GROMACS .gro file of N, CA and C in nm:
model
  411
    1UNK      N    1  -7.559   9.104  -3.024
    1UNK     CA    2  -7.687   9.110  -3.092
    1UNK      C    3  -7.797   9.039  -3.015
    2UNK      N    4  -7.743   8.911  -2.980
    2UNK     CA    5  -7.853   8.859  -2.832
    2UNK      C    6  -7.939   8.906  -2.743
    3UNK      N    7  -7.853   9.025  -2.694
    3UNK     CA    8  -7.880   9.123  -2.622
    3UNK      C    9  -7.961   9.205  -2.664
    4UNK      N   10  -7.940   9.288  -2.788
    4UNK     CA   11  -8.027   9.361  -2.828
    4UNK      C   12  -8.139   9.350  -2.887
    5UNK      N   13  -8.164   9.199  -2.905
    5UNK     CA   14  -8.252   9.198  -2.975
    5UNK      C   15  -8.378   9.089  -2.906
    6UNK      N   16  -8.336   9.075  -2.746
    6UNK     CA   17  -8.435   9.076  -2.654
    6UNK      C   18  -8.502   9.169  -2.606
    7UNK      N   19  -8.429   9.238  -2.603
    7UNK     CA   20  -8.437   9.407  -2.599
    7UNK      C   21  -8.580   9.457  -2.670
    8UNK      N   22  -8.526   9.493  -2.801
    8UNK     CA   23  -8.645   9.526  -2.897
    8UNK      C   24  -8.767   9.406  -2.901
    9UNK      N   25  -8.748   9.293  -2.880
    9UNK     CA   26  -8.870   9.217  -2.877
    9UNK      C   27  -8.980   9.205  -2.786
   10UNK      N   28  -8.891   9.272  -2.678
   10UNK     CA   29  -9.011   9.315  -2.525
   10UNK      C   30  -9.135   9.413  -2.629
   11UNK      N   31  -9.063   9.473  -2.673
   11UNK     CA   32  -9.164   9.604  -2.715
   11UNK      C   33  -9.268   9.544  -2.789
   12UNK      N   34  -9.236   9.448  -2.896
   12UNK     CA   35  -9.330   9.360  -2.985
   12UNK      C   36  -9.484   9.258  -2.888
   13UNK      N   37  -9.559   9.191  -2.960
   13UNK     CA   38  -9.661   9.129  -2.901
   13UNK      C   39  -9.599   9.024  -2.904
   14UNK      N   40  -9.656   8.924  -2.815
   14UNK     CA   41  -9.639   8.772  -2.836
   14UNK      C   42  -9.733   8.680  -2.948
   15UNK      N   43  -9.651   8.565  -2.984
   15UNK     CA   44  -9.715   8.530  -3.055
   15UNK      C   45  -9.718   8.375  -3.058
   16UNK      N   46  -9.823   8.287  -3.110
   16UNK     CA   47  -9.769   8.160  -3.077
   16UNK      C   48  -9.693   8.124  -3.240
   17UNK      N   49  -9.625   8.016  -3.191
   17UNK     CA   50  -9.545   7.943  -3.331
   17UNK      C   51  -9.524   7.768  -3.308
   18UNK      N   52  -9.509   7.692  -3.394
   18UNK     CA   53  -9.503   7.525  -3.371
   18UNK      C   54  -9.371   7.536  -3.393
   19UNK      N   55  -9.298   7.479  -3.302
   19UNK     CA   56  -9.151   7.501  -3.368
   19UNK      C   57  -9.127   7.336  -3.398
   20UNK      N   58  -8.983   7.313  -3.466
   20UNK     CA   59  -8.940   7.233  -3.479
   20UNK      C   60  -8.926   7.103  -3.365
   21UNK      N   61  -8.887   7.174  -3.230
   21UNK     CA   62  -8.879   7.081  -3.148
   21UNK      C   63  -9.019   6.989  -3.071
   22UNK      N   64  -9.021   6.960  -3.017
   22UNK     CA   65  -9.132   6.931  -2.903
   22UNK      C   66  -9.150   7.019  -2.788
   23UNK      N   67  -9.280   7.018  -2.727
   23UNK     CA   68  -9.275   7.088  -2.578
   23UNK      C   69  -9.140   7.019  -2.475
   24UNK      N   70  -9.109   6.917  -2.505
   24UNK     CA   71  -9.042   6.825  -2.379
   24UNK      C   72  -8.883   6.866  -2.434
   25UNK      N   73  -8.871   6.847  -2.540
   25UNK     CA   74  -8.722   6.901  -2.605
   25UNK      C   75  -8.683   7.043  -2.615
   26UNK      N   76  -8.798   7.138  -2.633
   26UNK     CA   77  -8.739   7.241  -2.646
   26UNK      C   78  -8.743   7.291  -2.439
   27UNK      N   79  -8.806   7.268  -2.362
   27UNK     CA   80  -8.834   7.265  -2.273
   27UNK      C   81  -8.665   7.230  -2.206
   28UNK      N   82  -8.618   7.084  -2.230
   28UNK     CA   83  -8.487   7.083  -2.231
   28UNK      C   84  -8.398   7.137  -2.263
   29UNK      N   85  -8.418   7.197  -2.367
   29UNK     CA   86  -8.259   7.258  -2.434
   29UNK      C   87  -8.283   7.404  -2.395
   30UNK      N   88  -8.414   7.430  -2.317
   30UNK     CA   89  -8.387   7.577  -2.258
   30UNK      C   90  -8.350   7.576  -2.154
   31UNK      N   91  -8.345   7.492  -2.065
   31UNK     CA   92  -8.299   7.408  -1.934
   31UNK      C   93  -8.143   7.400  -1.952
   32UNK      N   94  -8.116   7.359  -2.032
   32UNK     CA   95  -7.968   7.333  -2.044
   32UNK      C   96  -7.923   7.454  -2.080
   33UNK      N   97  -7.951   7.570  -2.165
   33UNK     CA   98  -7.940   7.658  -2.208
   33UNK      C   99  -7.866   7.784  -2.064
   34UNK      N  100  -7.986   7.768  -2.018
   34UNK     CA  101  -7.999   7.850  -1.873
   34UNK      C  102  -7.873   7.797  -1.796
   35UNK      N  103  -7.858   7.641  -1.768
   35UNK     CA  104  -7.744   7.578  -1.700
   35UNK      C  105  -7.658   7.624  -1.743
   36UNK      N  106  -7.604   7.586  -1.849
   36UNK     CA  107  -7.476   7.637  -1.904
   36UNK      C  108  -7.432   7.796  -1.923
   37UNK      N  109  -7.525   7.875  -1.956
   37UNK     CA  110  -7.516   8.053  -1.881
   37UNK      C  111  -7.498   8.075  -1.741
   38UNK      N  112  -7.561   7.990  -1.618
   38UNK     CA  113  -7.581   8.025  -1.505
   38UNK      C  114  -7.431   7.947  -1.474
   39UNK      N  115  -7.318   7.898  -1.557
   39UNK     CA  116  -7.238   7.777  -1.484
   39UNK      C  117  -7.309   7.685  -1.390
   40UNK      N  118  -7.406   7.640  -1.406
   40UNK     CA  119  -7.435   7.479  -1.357
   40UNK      C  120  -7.374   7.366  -1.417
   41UNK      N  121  -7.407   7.447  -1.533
   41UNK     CA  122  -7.352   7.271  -1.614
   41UNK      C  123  -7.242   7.353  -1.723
   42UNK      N  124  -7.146   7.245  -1.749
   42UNK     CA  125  -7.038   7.296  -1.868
   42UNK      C  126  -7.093   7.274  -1.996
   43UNK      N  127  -7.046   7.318  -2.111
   43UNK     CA  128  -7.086   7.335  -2.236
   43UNK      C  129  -7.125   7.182  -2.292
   44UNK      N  130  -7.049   7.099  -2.282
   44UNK     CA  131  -7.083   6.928  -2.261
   44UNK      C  132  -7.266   6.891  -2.261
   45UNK      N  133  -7.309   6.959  -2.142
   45UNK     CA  134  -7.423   6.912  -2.153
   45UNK      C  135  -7.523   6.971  -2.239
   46UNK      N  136  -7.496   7.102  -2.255
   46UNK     CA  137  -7.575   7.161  -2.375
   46UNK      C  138  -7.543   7.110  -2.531
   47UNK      N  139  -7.442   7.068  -2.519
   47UNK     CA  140  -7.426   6.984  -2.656
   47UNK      C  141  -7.496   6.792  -2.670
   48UNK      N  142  -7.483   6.808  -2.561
   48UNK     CA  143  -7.556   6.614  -2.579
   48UNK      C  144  -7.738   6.642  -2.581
   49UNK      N  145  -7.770   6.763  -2.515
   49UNK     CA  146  -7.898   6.795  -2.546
   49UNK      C  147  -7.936   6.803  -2.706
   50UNK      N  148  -7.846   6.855  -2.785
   50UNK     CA  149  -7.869   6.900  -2.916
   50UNK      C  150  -7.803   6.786  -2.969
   51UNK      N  151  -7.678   6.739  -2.971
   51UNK     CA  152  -7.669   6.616  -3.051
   51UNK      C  153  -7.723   6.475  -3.054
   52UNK      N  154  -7.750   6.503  -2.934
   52UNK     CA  155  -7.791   6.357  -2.892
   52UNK      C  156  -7.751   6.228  -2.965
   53UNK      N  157  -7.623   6.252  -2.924
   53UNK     CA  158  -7.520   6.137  -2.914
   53UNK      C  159  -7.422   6.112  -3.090
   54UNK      N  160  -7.464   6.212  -3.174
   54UNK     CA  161  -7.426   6.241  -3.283
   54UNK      C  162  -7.314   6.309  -3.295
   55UNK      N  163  -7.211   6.311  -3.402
   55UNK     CA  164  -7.078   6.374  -3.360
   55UNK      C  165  -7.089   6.526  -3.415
   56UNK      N  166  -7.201   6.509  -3.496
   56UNK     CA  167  -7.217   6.689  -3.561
   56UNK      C  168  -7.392   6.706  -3.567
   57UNK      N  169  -7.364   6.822  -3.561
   57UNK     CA  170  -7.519   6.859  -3.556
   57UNK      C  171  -7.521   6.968  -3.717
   58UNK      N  172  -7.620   6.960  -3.703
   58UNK     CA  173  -7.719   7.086  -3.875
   58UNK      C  174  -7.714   7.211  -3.823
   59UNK      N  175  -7.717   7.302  -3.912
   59UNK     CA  176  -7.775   7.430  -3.879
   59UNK      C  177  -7.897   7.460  -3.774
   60UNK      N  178  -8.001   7.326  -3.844
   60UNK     CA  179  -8.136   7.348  -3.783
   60UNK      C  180  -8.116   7.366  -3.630
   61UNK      N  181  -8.041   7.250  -3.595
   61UNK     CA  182  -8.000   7.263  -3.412
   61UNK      C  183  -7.930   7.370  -3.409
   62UNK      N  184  -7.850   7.372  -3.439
   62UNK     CA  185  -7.805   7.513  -3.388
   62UNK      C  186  -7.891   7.639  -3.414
   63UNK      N  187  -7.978   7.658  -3.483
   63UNK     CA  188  -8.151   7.739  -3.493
   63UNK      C  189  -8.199   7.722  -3.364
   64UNK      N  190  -8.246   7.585  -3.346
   64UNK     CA  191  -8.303   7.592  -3.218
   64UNK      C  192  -8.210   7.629  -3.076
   65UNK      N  193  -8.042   7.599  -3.098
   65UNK     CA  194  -8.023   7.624  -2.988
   65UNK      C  195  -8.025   7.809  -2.968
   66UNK      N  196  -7.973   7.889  -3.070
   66UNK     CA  197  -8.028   8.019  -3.109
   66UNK      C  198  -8.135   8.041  -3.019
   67UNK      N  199  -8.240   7.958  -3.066
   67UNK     CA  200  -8.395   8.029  -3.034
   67UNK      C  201  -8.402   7.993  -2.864
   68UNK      N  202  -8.382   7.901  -2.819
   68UNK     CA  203  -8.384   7.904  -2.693
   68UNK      C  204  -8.280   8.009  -2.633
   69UNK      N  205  -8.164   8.042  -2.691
   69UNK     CA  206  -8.141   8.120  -2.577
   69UNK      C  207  -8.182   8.289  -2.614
   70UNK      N  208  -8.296   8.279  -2.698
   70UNK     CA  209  -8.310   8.441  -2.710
   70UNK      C  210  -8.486   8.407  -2.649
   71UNK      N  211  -8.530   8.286  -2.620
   71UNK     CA  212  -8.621   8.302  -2.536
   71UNK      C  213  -8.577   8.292  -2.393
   72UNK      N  214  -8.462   8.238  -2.346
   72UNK     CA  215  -8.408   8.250  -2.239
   72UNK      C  216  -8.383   8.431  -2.205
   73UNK      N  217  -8.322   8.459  -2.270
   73UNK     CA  218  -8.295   8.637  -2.230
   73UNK      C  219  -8.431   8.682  -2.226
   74UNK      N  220  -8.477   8.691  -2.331
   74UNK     CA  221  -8.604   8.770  -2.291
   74UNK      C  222  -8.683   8.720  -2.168
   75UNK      N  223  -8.704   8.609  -2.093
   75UNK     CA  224  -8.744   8.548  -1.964
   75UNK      C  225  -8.669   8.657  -1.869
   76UNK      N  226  -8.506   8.651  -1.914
   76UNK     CA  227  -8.468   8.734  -1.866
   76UNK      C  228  -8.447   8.840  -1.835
   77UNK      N  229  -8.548   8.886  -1.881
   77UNK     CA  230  -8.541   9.058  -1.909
   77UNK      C  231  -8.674   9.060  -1.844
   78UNK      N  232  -8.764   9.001  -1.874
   78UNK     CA  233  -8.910   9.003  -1.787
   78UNK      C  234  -8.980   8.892  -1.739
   79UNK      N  235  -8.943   8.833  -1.627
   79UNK     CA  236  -8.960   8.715  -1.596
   79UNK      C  237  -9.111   8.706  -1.585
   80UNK      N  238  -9.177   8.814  -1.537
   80UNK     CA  239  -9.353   8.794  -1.551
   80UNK      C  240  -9.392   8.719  -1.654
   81UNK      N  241  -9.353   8.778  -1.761
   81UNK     CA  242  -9.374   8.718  -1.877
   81UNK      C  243  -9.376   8.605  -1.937
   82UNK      N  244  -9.459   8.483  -1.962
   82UNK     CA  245  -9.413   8.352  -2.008
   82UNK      C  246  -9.459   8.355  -2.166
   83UNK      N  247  -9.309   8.318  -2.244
   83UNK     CA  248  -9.261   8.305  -2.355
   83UNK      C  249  -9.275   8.201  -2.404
   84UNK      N  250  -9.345   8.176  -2.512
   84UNK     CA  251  -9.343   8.022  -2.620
   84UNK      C  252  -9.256   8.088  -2.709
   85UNK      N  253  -9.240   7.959  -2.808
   85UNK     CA  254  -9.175   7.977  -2.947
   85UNK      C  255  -9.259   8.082  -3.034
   86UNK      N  256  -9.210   8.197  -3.110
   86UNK     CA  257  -9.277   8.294  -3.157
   86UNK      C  258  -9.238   8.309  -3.294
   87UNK      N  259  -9.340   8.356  -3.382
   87UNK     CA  260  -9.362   8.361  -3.514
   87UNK      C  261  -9.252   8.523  -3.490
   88UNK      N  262  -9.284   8.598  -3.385
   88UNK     CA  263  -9.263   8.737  -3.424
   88UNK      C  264  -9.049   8.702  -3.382
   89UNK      N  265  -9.039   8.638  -3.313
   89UNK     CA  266  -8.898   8.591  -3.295
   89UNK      C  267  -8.804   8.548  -3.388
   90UNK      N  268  -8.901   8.489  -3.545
   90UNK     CA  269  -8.814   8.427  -3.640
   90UNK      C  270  -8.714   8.545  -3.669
   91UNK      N  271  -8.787   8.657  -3.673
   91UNK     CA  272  -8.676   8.759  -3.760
   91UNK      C  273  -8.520   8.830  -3.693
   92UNK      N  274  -8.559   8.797  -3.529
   92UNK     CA  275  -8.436   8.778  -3.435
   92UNK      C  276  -8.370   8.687  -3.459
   93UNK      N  277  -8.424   8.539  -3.438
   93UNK     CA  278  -8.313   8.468  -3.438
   93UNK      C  279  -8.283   8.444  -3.614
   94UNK      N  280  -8.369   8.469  -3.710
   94UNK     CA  281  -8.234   8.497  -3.845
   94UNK      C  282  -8.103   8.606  -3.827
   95UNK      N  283  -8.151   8.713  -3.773
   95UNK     CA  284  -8.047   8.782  -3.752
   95UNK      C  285  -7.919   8.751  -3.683
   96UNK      N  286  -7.953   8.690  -3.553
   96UNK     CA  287  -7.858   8.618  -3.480
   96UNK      C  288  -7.775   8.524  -3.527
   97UNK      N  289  -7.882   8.427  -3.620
   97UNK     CA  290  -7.795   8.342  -3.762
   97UNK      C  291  -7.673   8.365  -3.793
   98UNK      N  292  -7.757   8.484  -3.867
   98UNK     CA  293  -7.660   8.567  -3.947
   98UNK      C  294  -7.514   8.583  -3.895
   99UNK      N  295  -7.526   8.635  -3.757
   99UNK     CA  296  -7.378   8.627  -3.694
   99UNK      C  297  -7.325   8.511  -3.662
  100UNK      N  298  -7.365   8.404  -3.564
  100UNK     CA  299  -7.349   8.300  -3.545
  100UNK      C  300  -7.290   8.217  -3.583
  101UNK      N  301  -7.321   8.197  -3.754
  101UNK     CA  302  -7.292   8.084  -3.815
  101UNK      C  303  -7.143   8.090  -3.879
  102UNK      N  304  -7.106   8.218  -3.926
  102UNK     CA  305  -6.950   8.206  -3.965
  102UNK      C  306  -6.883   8.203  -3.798
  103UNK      N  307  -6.936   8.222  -3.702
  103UNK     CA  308  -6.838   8.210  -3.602
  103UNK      C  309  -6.824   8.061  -3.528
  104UNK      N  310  -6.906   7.992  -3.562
  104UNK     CA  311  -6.915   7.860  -3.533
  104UNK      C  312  -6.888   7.777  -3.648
  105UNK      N  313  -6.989   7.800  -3.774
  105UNK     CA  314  -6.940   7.682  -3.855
  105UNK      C  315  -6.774   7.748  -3.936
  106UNK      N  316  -6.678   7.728  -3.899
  106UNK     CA  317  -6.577   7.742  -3.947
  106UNK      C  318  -6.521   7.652  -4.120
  107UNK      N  319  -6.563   7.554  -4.115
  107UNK     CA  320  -6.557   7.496  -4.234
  107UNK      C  321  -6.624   7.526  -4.350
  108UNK      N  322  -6.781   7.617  -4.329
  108UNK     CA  323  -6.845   7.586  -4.401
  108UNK      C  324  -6.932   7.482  -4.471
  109UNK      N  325  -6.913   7.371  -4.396
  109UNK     CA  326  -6.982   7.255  -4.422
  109UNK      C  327  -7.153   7.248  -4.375
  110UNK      N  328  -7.202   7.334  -4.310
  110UNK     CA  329  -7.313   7.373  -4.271
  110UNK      C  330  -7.333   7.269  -4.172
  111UNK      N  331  -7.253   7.174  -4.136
  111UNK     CA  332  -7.225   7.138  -3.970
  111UNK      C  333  -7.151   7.183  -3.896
  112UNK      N  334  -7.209   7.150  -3.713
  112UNK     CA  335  -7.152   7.218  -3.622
  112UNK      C  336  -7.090   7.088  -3.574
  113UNK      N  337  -6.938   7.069  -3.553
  113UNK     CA  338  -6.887   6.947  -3.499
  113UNK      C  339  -6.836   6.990  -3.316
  114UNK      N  340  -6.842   6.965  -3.266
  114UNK     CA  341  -6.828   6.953  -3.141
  114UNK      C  342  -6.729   7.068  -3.096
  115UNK      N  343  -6.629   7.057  -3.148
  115UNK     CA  344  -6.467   7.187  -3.129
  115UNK      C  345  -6.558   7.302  -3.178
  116UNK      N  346  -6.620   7.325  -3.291
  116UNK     CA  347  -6.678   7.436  -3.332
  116UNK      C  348  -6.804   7.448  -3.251
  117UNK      N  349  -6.829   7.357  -3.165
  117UNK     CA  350  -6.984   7.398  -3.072
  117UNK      C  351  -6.894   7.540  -2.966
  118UNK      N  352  -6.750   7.495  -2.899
  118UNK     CA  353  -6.727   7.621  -2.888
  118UNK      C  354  -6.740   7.760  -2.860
  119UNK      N  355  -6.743   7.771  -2.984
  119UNK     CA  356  -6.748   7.855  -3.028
  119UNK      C  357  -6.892   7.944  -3.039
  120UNK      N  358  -6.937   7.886  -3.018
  120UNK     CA  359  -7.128   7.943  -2.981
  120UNK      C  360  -7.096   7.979  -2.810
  121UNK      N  361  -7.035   7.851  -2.741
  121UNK     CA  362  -7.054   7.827  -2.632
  121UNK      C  363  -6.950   8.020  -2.576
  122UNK      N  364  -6.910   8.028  -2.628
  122UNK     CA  365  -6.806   8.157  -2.574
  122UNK      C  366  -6.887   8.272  -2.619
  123UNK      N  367  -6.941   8.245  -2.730
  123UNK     CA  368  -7.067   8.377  -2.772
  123UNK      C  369  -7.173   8.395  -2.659
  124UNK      N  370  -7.224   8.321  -2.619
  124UNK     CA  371  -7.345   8.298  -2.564
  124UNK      C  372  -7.279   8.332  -2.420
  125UNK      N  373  -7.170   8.297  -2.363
  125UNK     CA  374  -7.117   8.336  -2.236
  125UNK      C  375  -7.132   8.477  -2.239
  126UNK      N  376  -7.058   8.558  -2.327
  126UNK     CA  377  -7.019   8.720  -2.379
  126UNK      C  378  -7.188   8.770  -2.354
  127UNK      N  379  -7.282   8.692  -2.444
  127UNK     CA  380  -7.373   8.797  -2.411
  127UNK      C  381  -7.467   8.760  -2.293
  128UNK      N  382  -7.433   8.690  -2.215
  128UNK     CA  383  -7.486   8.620  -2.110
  128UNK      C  384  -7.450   8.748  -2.029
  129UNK      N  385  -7.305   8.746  -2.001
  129UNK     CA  386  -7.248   8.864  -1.893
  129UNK      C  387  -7.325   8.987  -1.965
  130UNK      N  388  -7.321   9.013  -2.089
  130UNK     CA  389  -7.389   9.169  -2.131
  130UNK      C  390  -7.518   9.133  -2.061
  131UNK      N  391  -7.596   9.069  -2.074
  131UNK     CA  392  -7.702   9.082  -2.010
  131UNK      C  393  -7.721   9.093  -1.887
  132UNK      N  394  -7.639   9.045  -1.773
  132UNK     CA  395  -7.645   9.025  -1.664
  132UNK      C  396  -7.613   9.190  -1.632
  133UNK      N  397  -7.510   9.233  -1.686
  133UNK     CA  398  -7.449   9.375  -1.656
  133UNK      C  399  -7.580   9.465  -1.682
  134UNK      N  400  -7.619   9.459  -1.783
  134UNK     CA  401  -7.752   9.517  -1.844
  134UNK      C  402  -7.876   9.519  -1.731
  135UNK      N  403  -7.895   9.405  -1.680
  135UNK     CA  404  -7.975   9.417  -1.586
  135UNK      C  405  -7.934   9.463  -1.445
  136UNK      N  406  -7.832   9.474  -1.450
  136UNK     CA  407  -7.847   9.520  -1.291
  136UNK      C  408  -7.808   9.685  -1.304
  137UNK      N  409  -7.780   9.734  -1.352
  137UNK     CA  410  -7.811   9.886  -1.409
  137UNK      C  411  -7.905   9.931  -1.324
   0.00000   0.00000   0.00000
């Protein structure tokens, strides 16, 4: 769904949005985002970005880590293009939610504990390669 729904958002306008994070944080966790897709860095560091030093994280982080990597793909799909946080994006990354969250939060506790970060981390690989395959088409 990652995939596709960078996809359909090329077609949409840009838009600005205040997100939750900061310029300097979300700036990071798209940094780490990218690392950990490109194998620079192992899943480890994309998690100390978002927990920061906490043993479980909220939904909300895991929202933002969502939203960075569906502003990461779409970079990826048109690098001309420079992407902020977007009002028109919320309705992607709910969707993405939507899948996401039973595959990570396994308990249901509406935290993500570290073993269940995981589990994002293997999603996000899967559509990392779809994308990569996708682009070189």
């Amino acid at each position: 769904r990652l995939l596709q729904h960078t996809s359909d958002h090329l077609m949409g306008s840009i838009c600005s949005h205040t997100g939750e994070r900061s310029g300097d944080s979300a700036t990071k966790l798209l940094d780490a985002t990218h690392d950990y897709c490109s194998d620079n860095e192992n899943l480890d560091s994309l998690w100390e970005v978002l927990a920061r030093g906490r043993e479980q994280i909220g939904l909300d982080q895991l929202r933002d880590a969502v939203e960075a990597a569906f502003q990461l793909f779409v970079r990826k799909r048109n690098p001309k293009r420079r992407v902020q946080a977007e009002k028109r994006s919320a309705r992607y990354v709910d969707e993405i939610m939507r899948e996401v969250v039973p595959l990570v939060d396994k308990d249901g506790n509406y935290k993500v504990s570290r073993d269940e970060f995981d589990h994002y981390g293997k999603y996000l690989k899967v559509q990392w390669k779809l994308l990569q395959t996708d682009l070189h088409r």
